[in-house]
Amino acid sequence: MFCYDGDMRHRKTKNKKRSTILEIITKSNHETKELGALLAQIEQHLMLLKKRSGALVLSLEGDLGSGKTTFVKGFAKGLGIRETIQSPTFVIAKIYKIKPSTIRTARTLEHFKNLVHIDAYRIEPKDLPAIGWNEFIKGSRNIVLVEWGDRIRNALPRKTIRICFSHNTKNTRTVRYICQEAR
């Protein structure tokens, strides 16, 4: 399991919005995948507790090789997706079907249905309508993971969760989970 070597802090940003920052050190690709799977499961639980007005959008930010695609592989596994996950560098967007959660509540039918994996490295905000961006982010049953989300920051929904990856050593990464406002 990954090692929690960081802390959780609450900060006020420039525009006086509260943000939560969770900083975690992963020490292998396996731990980065496990972190992705854990966050996917947490988001599934939150989906059942709170109604969303649009998609859950996560902006994955970091240099080449920092762990973004590895994280997505774990996230997809945490959602029960068994397909092979690859970075959609050339197809730009790939959609995976999510099976219903095993969590049983009165709202079980309101589960996430699609994982949309986007690679924004080679696109600009003006290109987004051509890939179905507006439909992706409006669907309350979609989870949208955007690798290189910082390249299209102005097009991201206001409640986008930022996950920032950085290299520490050859095998270790710092992963920062930044969530603005209370969800």
mmCIF file of C-alpha atoms in Angstrom:
data_model
loop_
_atom_site.group_PDB
_atom_site.id
_atom_site.type_symbol
_atom_site.label_atom_id
_atom_site.label_comp_id
_atom_site.label_asym_id
_atom_site.label_seq_id
_atom_site.Cartn_x
_atom_site.Cartn_y
_atom_site.Cartn_z
ATOM 1 C CA MET A 1 0.000 0.000 0.000
ATOM 2 C CA PHE A 2 1.161 3.552 -0.607
ATOM 3 C CA CYS A 3 2.745 5.493 2.207
ATOM 4 C CA TYR A 4 1.029 8.605 3.490
ATOM 5 C CA ASP A 5 4.037 10.845 4.067
ATOM 6 C CA GLY A 6 2.224 14.132 3.753
ATOM 7 C CA ASP A 7 -0.478 16.090 5.418
ATOM 8 C CA MET A 8 -3.889 17.499 4.724
ATOM 9 C CA ARG A 9 -4.193 21.257 4.808
ATOM 10 C CA HIS A 10 -6.955 23.721 4.202
ATOM 11 C CA ARG A 11 -6.029 26.984 2.539
ATOM 12 C CA LYS A 12 -7.802 30.076 1.381
ATOM 13 C CA THR A 13 -6.932 30.812 -2.234
ATOM 14 C CA LYS A 14 -6.588 34.274 -3.789
ATOM 15 C CA ASN A 15 -10.304 34.380 -4.513
ATOM 16 C CA LYS A 16 -11.033 33.419 -0.869
ATOM 17 C CA LYS A 17 -12.240 29.916 -1.734
ATOM 18 C CA ARG A 18 -11.248 27.136 0.587
ATOM 19 C CA SER A 19 -9.184 24.335 -0.905
ATOM 20 C CA THR A 20 -8.142 20.998 0.533
ATOM 21 C CA ILE A 21 -4.689 19.748 -0.285
ATOM 22 C CA LEU A 22 -3.752 16.165 0.418
ATOM 23 C CA GLU A 23 -0.128 15.322 -0.339
ATOM 24 C CA ILE A 24 0.879 11.690 -0.725
ATOM 25 C CA ILE A 25 4.202 10.052 -1.603
ATOM 26 C CA THR A 26 4.031 6.901 -3.738
ATOM 27 C CA LYS A 27 7.135 4.751 -3.977
ATOM 28 C CA SER A 28 6.346 2.641 -7.063
ATOM 29 C CA ASN A 29 4.022 2.381 -10.058
ATOM 30 C CA HIS A 30 2.050 -0.186 -8.072
ATOM 31 C CA GLU A 31 1.441 2.309 -5.247
ATOM 32 C CA THR A 32 0.409 5.015 -7.744
ATOM 33 C CA LYS A 33 -2.143 2.578 -9.220
ATOM 34 C CA GLU A 34 -3.394 1.693 -5.731
ATOM 35 C CA LEU A 35 -3.850 5.378 -4.948
ATOM 36 C CA GLY A 36 -5.883 5.779 -8.152
ATOM 37 C CA ALA A 37 -8.058 2.787 -7.232
ATOM 38 C CA LEU A 38 -8.633 4.121 -3.719
ATOM 39 C CA LEU A 39 -9.681 7.565 -4.963
ATOM 40 C CA ALA A 40 -12.050 5.959 -7.494
ATOM 41 C CA GLN A 41 -13.748 3.999 -4.724
ATOM 42 C CA ILE A 42 -14.032 7.100 -2.539
ATOM 43 C CA GLU A 43 -15.633 9.028 -5.406
ATOM 44 C CA GLN A 44 -18.126 6.196 -5.972
ATOM 45 C CA HIS A 45 -19.205 6.433 -2.330
ATOM 46 C CA LEU A 46 -19.493 10.226 -2.559
ATOM 47 C CA MET A 47 -21.635 9.855 -5.691
ATOM 48 C CA LEU A 48 -24.175 7.864 -3.696
ATOM 49 C CA LEU A 49 -24.232 10.459 -0.925
ATOM 50 C CA LYS A 50 -24.470 13.648 -2.931
ATOM 51 C CA LYS A 51 -26.264 14.633 -6.120
ATOM 52 C CA ARG A 52 -24.057 16.189 -8.818
ATOM 53 C CA SER A 53 -25.102 18.758 -11.395
ATOM 54 C CA GLY A 54 -22.397 17.726 -13.869
ATOM 55 C CA ALA A 55 -19.576 15.282 -14.368
ATOM 56 C CA LEU A 56 -16.883 14.622 -11.812
ATOM 57 C CA VAL A 57 -13.817 16.128 -13.508
ATOM 58 C CA LEU A 58 -10.233 15.481 -12.419
ATOM 59 C CA SER A 59 -7.368 17.406 -13.990
ATOM 60 C CA LEU A 60 -4.195 15.305 -13.935
ATOM 61 C CA GLU A 61 -1.158 17.561 -14.109
ATOM 62 C CA GLY A 62 2.568 16.838 -14.222
ATOM 63 C CA ASP A 63 5.577 16.300 -16.446
ATOM 64 C CA LEU A 64 5.975 13.412 -18.884
ATOM 65 C CA GLY A 65 6.433 10.171 -16.975
ATOM 66 C CA SER A 66 5.201 11.594 -13.679
ATOM 67 C CA GLY A 67 2.490 8.956 -13.169
ATOM 68 C CA LYS A 68 -0.682 10.371 -14.754
ATOM 69 C CA THR A 69 -1.508 7.358 -16.949
ATOM 70 C CA THR A 70 -0.443 4.931 -14.220
ATOM 71 C CA PHE A 71 -2.882 6.683 -11.863
ATOM 72 C CA VAL A 72 -5.669 6.398 -14.487
ATOM 73 C CA LYS A 73 -5.028 2.646 -14.783
ATOM 74 C CA GLY A 74 -5.541 2.262 -11.039
ATOM 75 C CA PHE A 75 -8.550 4.596 -11.020
ATOM 76 C CA ALA A 76 -10.207 2.515 -13.758
ATOM 77 C CA LYS A 77 -9.467 -0.693 -11.858
ATOM 78 C CA GLY A 78 -11.038 0.851 -8.746
ATOM 79 C CA LEU A 79 -14.206 1.415 -10.794
ATOM 80 C CA GLY A 80 -14.248 -2.233 -11.882
ATOM 81 C CA ILE A 81 -13.108 -1.546 -15.455
ATOM 82 C CA ARG A 82 -11.196 -4.544 -16.774
ATOM 83 C CA GLU A 83 -10.157 -3.169 -20.174
ATOM 84 C CA THR A 84 -6.521 -2.300 -20.835
ATOM 85 C CA ILE A 85 -6.042 1.412 -20.195
ATOM 86 C CA GLN A 86 -3.647 3.335 -22.412
ATOM 87 C CA SER A 87 -3.073 7.044 -22.735
ATOM 88 C CA PRO A 88 -5.383 8.329 -25.496
ATOM 89 C CA THR A 89 -2.590 10.465 -26.982
ATOM 90 C CA PHE A 90 -3.625 9.934 -30.596
ATOM 91 C CA VAL A 91 -7.371 9.356 -30.204
ATOM 92 C CA ILE A 92 -7.609 12.264 -27.679
ATOM 93 C CA ALA A 93 -10.569 10.732 -25.779
ATOM 94 C CA LYS A 94 -11.535 7.188 -24.817
ATOM 95 C CA ILE A 95 -14.768 6.187 -23.059
ATOM 96 C CA TYR A 96 -15.022 3.177 -20.746
ATOM 97 C CA LYS A 97 -18.293 1.816 -19.323
ATOM 98 C CA ILE A 98 -18.501 1.571 -15.530
ATOM 99 C CA LYS A 99 -20.442 -1.285 -13.966
ATOM 100 C CA PRO A 100 -22.865 -0.451 -11.140
ATOM 101 C CA SER A 101 -21.338 -0.190 -7.688
ATOM 102 C CA THR A 102 -21.789 -3.011 -5.239
ATOM 103 C CA ILE A 103 -22.819 -0.409 -2.656
ATOM 104 C CA ARG A 104 -26.518 -0.860 -1.907
ATOM 105 C CA THR A 105 -28.514 2.260 -1.049
ATOM 106 C CA ALA A 106 -31.742 3.858 -2.184
ATOM 107 C CA ARG A 107 -29.668 5.689 -4.799
ATOM 108 C CA THR A 108 -27.788 2.676 -6.188
ATOM 109 C CA LEU A 109 -29.263 3.291 -9.639
ATOM 110 C CA GLU A 110 -27.561 6.686 -9.691
ATOM 111 C CA HIS A 111 -24.065 5.303 -10.160
ATOM 112 C CA PHE A 112 -21.404 6.627 -12.485
ATOM 113 C CA LYS A 113 -21.816 5.150 -15.972
ATOM 114 C CA ASN A 114 -18.799 6.336 -17.984
ATOM 115 C CA LEU A 115 -15.134 6.989 -17.405
ATOM 116 C CA VAL A 116 -13.936 9.462 -20.030
ATOM 117 C CA HIS A 117 -10.132 9.542 -20.364
ATOM 118 C CA ILE A 118 -8.810 12.569 -22.254
ATOM 119 C CA ASP A 119 -5.251 13.480 -23.210
ATOM 120 C CA ALA A 120 -5.121 17.269 -23.663
ATOM 121 C CA TYR A 121 -1.401 17.420 -24.480
ATOM 122 C CA ARG A 122 -1.950 18.152 -28.185
ATOM 123 C CA ILE A 123 -5.199 20.122 -28.050
ATOM 124 C CA GLU A 124 -6.325 23.620 -27.169
ATOM 125 C CA PRO A 125 -9.591 24.760 -25.566
ATOM 126 C CA LYS A 126 -11.002 25.672 -28.998
ATOM 127 C CA ASP A 127 -10.654 21.992 -30.053
ATOM 128 C CA LEU A 128 -12.770 20.640 -27.187
ATOM 129 C CA PRO A 129 -16.246 20.833 -28.795
ATOM 130 C CA ALA A 130 -15.042 18.530 -31.588
ATOM 131 C CA ILE A 131 -14.327 15.713 -29.106
ATOM 132 C CA GLY A 132 -17.682 16.048 -27.286
ATOM 133 C CA TRP A 133 -16.326 18.005 -24.300
ATOM 134 C CA ASN A 134 -19.604 19.747 -23.457
ATOM 135 C CA GLU A 135 -21.512 16.459 -23.375
ATOM 136 C CA PHE A 136 -18.796 14.819 -21.291
ATOM 137 C CA ILE A 137 -18.783 17.490 -18.571
ATOM 138 C CA LYS A 138 -22.563 17.957 -18.440
ATOM 139 C CA GLY A 139 -23.319 14.287 -17.784
ATOM 140 C CA SER A 140 -23.704 13.829 -14.022
ATOM 141 C CA ARG A 141 -22.956 10.118 -14.422
ATOM 142 C CA ASN A 142 -19.586 10.731 -16.088
ATOM 143 C CA ILE A 143 -16.148 10.798 -14.539
ATOM 144 C CA VAL A 144 -13.770 12.758 -16.756
ATOM 145 C CA LEU A 145 -10.032 12.306 -16.210
ATOM 146 C CA VAL A 146 -8.015 14.863 -18.179
ATOM 147 C CA GLU A 147 -4.301 14.221 -18.535
ATOM 148 C CA TRP A 148 -2.545 17.553 -19.096
ATOM 149 C CA GLY A 149 -5.635 19.344 -17.773
ATOM 150 C CA ASP A 150 -3.514 22.402 -17.007
ATOM 151 C CA ARG A 151 -3.274 22.976 -20.795
ATOM 152 C CA ILE A 152 -7.039 23.585 -20.954
ATOM 153 C CA ARG A 153 -7.489 25.074 -17.481
ATOM 154 C CA ASN A 154 -9.873 27.838 -18.629
ATOM 155 C CA ALA A 155 -12.259 25.244 -20.077
ATOM 156 C CA LEU A 156 -12.409 23.087 -16.939
ATOM 157 C CA PRO A 157 -15.547 23.250 -14.761
ATOM 158 C CA ARG A 158 -15.293 25.315 -11.578
ATOM 159 C CA LYS A 159 -15.359 22.275 -9.264
ATOM 160 C CA THR A 160 -12.619 20.363 -11.064
ATOM 161 C CA ILE A 161 -10.337 18.423 -8.725
ATOM 162 C CA ARG A 162 -6.660 18.905 -9.525
ATOM 163 C CA ILE A 163 -4.272 16.015 -9.016
ATOM 164 C CA CYS A 164 -0.682 17.138 -9.484
ATOM 165 C CA PHE A 165 2.157 14.648 -9.978
ATOM 166 C CA SER A 166 5.849 15.364 -9.526
ATOM 167 C CA HIS A 167 9.024 13.256 -9.602
ATOM 168 C CA ASN A 168 11.028 12.953 -6.410
ATOM 169 C CA THR A 169 13.431 10.165 -7.360
ATOM 170 C CA LYS A 170 13.432 7.518 -10.082
ATOM 171 C CA ASN A 171 10.647 5.578 -8.351
ATOM 172 C CA THR A 172 8.941 8.021 -5.985
ATOM 173 C CA ARG A 173 6.278 10.562 -6.823
ATOM 174 C CA THR A 174 4.516 13.255 -4.868
ATOM 175 C CA VAL A 175 0.800 13.303 -5.650
ATOM 176 C CA ARG A 176 -1.191 16.352 -4.560
ATOM 177 C CA TYR A 177 -4.990 16.169 -4.424
ATOM 178 C CA ILE A 178 -6.386 19.708 -4.574
ATOM 179 C CA CYS A 179 -10.113 20.185 -4.154
ATOM 180 C CA GLN A 180 -11.559 23.682 -4.101
ATOM 181 C CA GLU A 181 -14.694 24.424 -2.097
ATOM 182 C CA ALA A 182 -16.740 21.938 -0.132
ATOM 183 C CA ARG A 183 -18.210 19.244 -2.340
#
